[in-house]
XYZ file of C-alpha atoms in Angstrom:
119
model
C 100.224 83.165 125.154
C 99.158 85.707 127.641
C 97.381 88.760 125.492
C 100.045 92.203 125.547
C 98.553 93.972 128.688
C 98.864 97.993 129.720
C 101.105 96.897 132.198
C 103.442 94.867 129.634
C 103.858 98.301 127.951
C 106.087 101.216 128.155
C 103.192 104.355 129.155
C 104.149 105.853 125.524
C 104.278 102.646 122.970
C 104.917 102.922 119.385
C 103.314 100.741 117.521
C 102.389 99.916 113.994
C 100.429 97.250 112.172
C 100.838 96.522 108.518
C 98.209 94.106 108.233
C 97.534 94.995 104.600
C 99.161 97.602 102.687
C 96.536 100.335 102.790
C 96.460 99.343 106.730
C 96.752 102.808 108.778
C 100.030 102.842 110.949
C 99.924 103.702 114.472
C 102.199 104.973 116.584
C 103.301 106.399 119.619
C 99.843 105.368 121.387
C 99.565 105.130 125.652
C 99.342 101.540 126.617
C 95.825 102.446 127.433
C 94.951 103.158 124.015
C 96.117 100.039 123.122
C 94.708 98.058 125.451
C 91.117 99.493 124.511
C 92.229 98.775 120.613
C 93.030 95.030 121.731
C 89.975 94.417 123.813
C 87.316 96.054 120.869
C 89.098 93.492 118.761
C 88.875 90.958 120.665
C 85.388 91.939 121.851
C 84.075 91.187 118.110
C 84.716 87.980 118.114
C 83.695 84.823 120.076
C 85.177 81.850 120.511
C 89.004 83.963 120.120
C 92.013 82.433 120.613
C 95.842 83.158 119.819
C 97.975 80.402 119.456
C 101.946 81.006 119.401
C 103.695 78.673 116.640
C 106.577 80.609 117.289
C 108.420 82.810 119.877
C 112.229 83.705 119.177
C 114.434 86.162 121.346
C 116.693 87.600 118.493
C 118.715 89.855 120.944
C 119.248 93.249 121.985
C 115.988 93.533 123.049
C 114.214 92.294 119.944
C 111.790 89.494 119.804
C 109.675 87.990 117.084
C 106.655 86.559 117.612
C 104.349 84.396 115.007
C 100.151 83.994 116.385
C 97.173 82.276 114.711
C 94.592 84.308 115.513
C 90.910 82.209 115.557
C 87.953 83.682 115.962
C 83.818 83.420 115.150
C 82.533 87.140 114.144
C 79.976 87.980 117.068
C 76.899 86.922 115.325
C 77.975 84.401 112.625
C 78.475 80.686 112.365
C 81.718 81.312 110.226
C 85.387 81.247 111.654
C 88.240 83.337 110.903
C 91.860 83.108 110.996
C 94.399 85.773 110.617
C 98.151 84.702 110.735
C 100.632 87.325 111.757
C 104.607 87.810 112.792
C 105.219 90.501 114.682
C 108.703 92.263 116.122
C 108.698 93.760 120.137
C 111.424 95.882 121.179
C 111.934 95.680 124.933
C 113.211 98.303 127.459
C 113.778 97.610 131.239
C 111.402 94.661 130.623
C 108.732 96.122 129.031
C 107.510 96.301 125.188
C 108.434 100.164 123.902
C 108.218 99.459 120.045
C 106.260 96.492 118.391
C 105.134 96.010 114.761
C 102.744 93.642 113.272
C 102.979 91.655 109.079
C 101.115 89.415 107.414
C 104.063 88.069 105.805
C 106.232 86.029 108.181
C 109.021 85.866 106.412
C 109.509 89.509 105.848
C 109.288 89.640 109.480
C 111.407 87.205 109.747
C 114.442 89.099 108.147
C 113.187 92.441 109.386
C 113.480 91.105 112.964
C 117.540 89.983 111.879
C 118.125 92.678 110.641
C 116.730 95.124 113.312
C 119.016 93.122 116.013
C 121.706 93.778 114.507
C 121.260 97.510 113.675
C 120.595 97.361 117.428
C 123.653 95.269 118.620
């Protein structure tokens, strides 16, 4: 999967993680900002990779997405992995809402059910 670039981006994004539940939400940040937040992330690590397990269009603009996220810490022999679902709202072909959980399932039905509110 191709990492979410500026240019993939409405210029005024909302987005919010919830990777844990004290995790501080985000939103309405420039694609720039995000882009900088993506690359210090991924800047930490080496050896990172994202693999997609799963990729569904849900309609009206809604996608879900689940990633593996692998990684070594800069500086350590040990490897991380962080599983995640997360739910893009396009606009004129570009990403203007996304949200990221831990839980795929949740996502899973939050994804359904924001289609439909949206259809």
């Amino acid at each position: 999967m191709r990492p979410v670039s500026a240019a993939s981006l409405t210029p005024s994004v909302s987005w919010c993680s919830r990777a844990s539940a004290g995790a501080a939400r985000r939103a309405g940040w420039t694609s720039a900002a995000i882009r900088r937040l993506v690359e210090d992330w991924q800047g930490s690590y080496e050896d990172y990779k994202v693999d997609v397990e799963e990729i569904r269009h849900l309609g009206n603009g809604v996608t879900l997405a689940v990633s593996l996220q692998t990684g070594r810490p800069a500086g350590s022999t040990g490897e991380v992995q962080i599983r995640f679902a997360s739910i893009q709202v396009c606009e004129d072909g570009l990403i203007a809402w996304m949200k990221n959980y831990n839980e795929v399932d949740e996502t899973r039905a939050a994804a359904e059910r924001l289609a439909a509110e949206r259809g």
